[in-house]
Short mmCIF file of C-alpha atoms in Angstrom, two decimals:
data_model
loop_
_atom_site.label_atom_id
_atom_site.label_comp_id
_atom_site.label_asym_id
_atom_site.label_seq_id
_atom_site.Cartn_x
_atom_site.Cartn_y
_atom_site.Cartn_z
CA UNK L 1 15.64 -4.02 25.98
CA UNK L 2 17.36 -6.37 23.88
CA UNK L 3 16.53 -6.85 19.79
CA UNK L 4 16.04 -10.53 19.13
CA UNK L 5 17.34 -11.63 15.44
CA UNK L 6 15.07 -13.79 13.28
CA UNK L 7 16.72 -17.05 14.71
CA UNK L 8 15.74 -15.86 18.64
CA UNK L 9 19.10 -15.10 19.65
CA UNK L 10 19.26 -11.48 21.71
CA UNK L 11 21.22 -8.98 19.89
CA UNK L 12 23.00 -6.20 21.96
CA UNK L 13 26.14 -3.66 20.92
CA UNK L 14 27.91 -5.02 23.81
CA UNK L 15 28.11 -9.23 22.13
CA UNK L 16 28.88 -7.33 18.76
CA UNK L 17 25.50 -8.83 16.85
CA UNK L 18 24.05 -5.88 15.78
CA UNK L 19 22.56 -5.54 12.18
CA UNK L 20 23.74 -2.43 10.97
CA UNK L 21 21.31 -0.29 9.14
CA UNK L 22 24.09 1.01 6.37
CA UNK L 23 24.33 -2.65 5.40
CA UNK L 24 20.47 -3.51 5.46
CA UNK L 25 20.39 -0.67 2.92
CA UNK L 26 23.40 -1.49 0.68
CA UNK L 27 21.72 -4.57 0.23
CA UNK L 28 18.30 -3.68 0.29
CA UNK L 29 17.83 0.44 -0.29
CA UNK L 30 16.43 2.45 2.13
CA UNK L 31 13.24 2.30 1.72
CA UNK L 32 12.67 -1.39 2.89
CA UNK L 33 14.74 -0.80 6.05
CA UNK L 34 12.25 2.22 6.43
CA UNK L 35 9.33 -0.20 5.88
CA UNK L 36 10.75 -2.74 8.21
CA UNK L 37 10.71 0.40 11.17
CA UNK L 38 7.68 1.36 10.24
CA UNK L 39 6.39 -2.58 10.06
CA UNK L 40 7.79 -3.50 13.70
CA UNK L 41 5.60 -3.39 17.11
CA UNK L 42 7.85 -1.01 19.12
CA UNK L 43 5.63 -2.60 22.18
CA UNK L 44 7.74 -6.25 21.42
CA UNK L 45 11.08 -7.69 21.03
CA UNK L 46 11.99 -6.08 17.49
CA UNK L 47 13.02 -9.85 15.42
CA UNK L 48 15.35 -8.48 12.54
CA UNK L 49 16.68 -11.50 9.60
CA UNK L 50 17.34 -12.30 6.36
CA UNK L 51 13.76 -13.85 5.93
CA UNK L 52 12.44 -10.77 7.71
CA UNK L 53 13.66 -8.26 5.40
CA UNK L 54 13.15 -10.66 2.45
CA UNK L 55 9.01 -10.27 3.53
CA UNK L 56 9.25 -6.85 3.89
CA UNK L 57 10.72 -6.56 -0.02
CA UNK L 58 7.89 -8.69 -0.67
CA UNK L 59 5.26 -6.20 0.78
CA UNK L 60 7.29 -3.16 -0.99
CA UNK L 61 7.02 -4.50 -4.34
CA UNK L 62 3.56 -5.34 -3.90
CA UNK L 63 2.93 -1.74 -2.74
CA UNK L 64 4.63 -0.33 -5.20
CA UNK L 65 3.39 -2.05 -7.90
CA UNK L 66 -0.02 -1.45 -6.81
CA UNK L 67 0.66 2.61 -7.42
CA UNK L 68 2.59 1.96 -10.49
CA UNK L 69 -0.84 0.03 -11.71
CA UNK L 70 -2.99 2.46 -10.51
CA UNK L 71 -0.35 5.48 -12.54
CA UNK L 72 -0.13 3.36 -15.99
CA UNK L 73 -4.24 3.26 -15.93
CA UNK L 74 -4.55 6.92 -15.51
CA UNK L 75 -2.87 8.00 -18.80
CA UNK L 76 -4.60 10.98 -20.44
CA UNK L 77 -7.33 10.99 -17.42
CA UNK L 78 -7.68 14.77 -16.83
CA UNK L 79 -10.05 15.02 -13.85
CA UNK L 80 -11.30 18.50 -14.34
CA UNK L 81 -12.58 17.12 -18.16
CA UNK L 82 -13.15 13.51 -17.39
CA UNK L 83 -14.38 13.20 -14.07
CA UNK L 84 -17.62 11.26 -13.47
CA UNK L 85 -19.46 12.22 -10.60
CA UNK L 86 -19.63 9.86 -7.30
CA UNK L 87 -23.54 9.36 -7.82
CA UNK L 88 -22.87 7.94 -11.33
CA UNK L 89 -20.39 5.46 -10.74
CA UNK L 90 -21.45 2.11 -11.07
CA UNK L 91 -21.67 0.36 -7.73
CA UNK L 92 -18.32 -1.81 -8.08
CA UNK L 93 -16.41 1.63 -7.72
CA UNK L 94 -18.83 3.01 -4.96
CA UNK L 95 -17.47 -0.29 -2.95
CA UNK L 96 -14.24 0.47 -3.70
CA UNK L 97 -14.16 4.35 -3.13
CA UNK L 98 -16.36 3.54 0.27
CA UNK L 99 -13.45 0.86 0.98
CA UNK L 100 -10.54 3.42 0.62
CA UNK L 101 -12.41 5.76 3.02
CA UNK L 102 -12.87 3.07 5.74
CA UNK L 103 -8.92 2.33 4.95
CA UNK L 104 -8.41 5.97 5.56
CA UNK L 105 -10.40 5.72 9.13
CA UNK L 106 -8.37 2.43 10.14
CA UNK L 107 -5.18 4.47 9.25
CA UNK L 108 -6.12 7.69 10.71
CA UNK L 109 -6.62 5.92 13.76
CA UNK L 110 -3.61 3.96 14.12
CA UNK L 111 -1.44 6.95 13.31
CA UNK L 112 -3.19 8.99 16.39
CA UNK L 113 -2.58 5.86 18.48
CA UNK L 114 1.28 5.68 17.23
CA UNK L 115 0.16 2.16 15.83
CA UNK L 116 2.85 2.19 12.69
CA UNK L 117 2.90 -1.42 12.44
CA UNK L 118 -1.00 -1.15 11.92
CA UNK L 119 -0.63 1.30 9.32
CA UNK L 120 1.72 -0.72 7.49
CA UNK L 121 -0.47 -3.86 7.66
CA UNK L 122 -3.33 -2.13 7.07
CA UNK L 123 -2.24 -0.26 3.48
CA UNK L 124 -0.64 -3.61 2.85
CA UNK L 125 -3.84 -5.70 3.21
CA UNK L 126 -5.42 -3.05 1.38
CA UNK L 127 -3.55 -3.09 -2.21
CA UNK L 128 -2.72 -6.67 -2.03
CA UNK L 129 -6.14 -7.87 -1.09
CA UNK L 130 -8.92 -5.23 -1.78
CA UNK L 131 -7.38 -3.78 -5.28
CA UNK L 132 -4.74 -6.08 -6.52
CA UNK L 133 -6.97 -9.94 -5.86
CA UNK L 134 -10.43 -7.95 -6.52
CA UNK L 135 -10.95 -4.73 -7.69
CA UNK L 136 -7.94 -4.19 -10.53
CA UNK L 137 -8.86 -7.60 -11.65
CA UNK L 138 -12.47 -6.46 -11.94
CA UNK L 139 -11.53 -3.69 -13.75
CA UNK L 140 -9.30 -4.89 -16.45
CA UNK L 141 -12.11 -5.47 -19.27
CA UNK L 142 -13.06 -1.67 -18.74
CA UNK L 143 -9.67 -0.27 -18.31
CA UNK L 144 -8.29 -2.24 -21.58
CA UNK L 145 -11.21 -2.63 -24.18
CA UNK L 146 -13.66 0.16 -23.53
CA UNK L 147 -12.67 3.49 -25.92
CA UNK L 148 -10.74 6.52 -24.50
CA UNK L 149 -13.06 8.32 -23.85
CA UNK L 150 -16.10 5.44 -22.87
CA UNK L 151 -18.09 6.30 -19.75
CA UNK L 152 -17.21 3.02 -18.60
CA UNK L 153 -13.46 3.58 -18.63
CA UNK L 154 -14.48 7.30 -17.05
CA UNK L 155 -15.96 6.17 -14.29
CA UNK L 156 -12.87 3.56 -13.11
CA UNK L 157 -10.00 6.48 -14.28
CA UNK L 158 -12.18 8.06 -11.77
CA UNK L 159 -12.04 5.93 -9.12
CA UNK L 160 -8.64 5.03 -9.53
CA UNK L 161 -7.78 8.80 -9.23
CA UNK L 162 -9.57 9.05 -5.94
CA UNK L 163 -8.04 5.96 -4.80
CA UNK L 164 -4.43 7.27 -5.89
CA UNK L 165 -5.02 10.74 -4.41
CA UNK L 166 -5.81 8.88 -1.02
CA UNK L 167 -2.97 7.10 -0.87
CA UNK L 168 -0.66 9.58 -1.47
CA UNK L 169 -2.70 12.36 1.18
#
């Protein structure tokens, strides 16, 4: 099959169009032509542009700034001291621990169906929309004016740390 470029023209080795992937990543790095593999359908015509892999920065800062949010908020959270158990968290961290396990079902079962793309959209939708537009915003009064040591702050360190840990497994 042919690769069709962002403007809908058919790209082929033999007419010479070909992105090369040692320029996407000069430009780019190598992990956003990594996320743009992992991002297409393989099922489709793969579209490849400027615009395309100026989105898929997008989603990779987003991403990544999600984790680097969800690192900054865990300083001097030692789990084996500070952990709160799961029956004692209030209920806006039960929604979000209970949404990070139905994240992990939606991703478990895209990976067994060799769904990538799904993956991809789903983590995305996930830290942009479910922690980044609701639950980090939620969570800023308790994470940045409750003490140390609070129960409060406890109990979303601790649910950040499960979140985190999820992510990452």
């Amino acid at each position: 099959g042919f690769v069709m470029d962002g403007a809908g023209r058919k790209m082929s080795k033999s007419l010479g169009n070909v992105v090369a992937p040692q320029e996407v990543m000069q430009r780019y790095g190598a992990d956003i032509l990594r996320l743009w593999v992992a991002s297409c359908d393989y099922r489709e015509d793969v579209r490849i542009s400027e615009e395309i892999l100026g989105q898929v920065a997008e989603s990779y800062r987003k991403i990544r700034n999600t984790f680097r949010y969800l690192l900054a908020n865990l300083a001097g959270f030692d789990p084996r001291r500070d952990e709160i158990r799961p029956e004692e968290l209030p209920e806006l961290d039960r929604w979000a621990l209970q949404r990070t396990h139905g994240l992990t079902q939606e991703v478990t079962a895209a990976y067994d169906a060799h769904q990538f793309h799904d993956v991809v959209r789903a983590v995305y939708r996930y830290c942009v929309l479910d922690l980044s537009a609701f639950y980090l915003d939620a969570l800023k009064d308790r994470l940045y004016t409750e003490a140390p040591t609070s129960t409060s702050r406890r109990c979303a360190q601790t649910t950040l740390y499960a979140i985190l840990h999820r992510l990452m497994g």
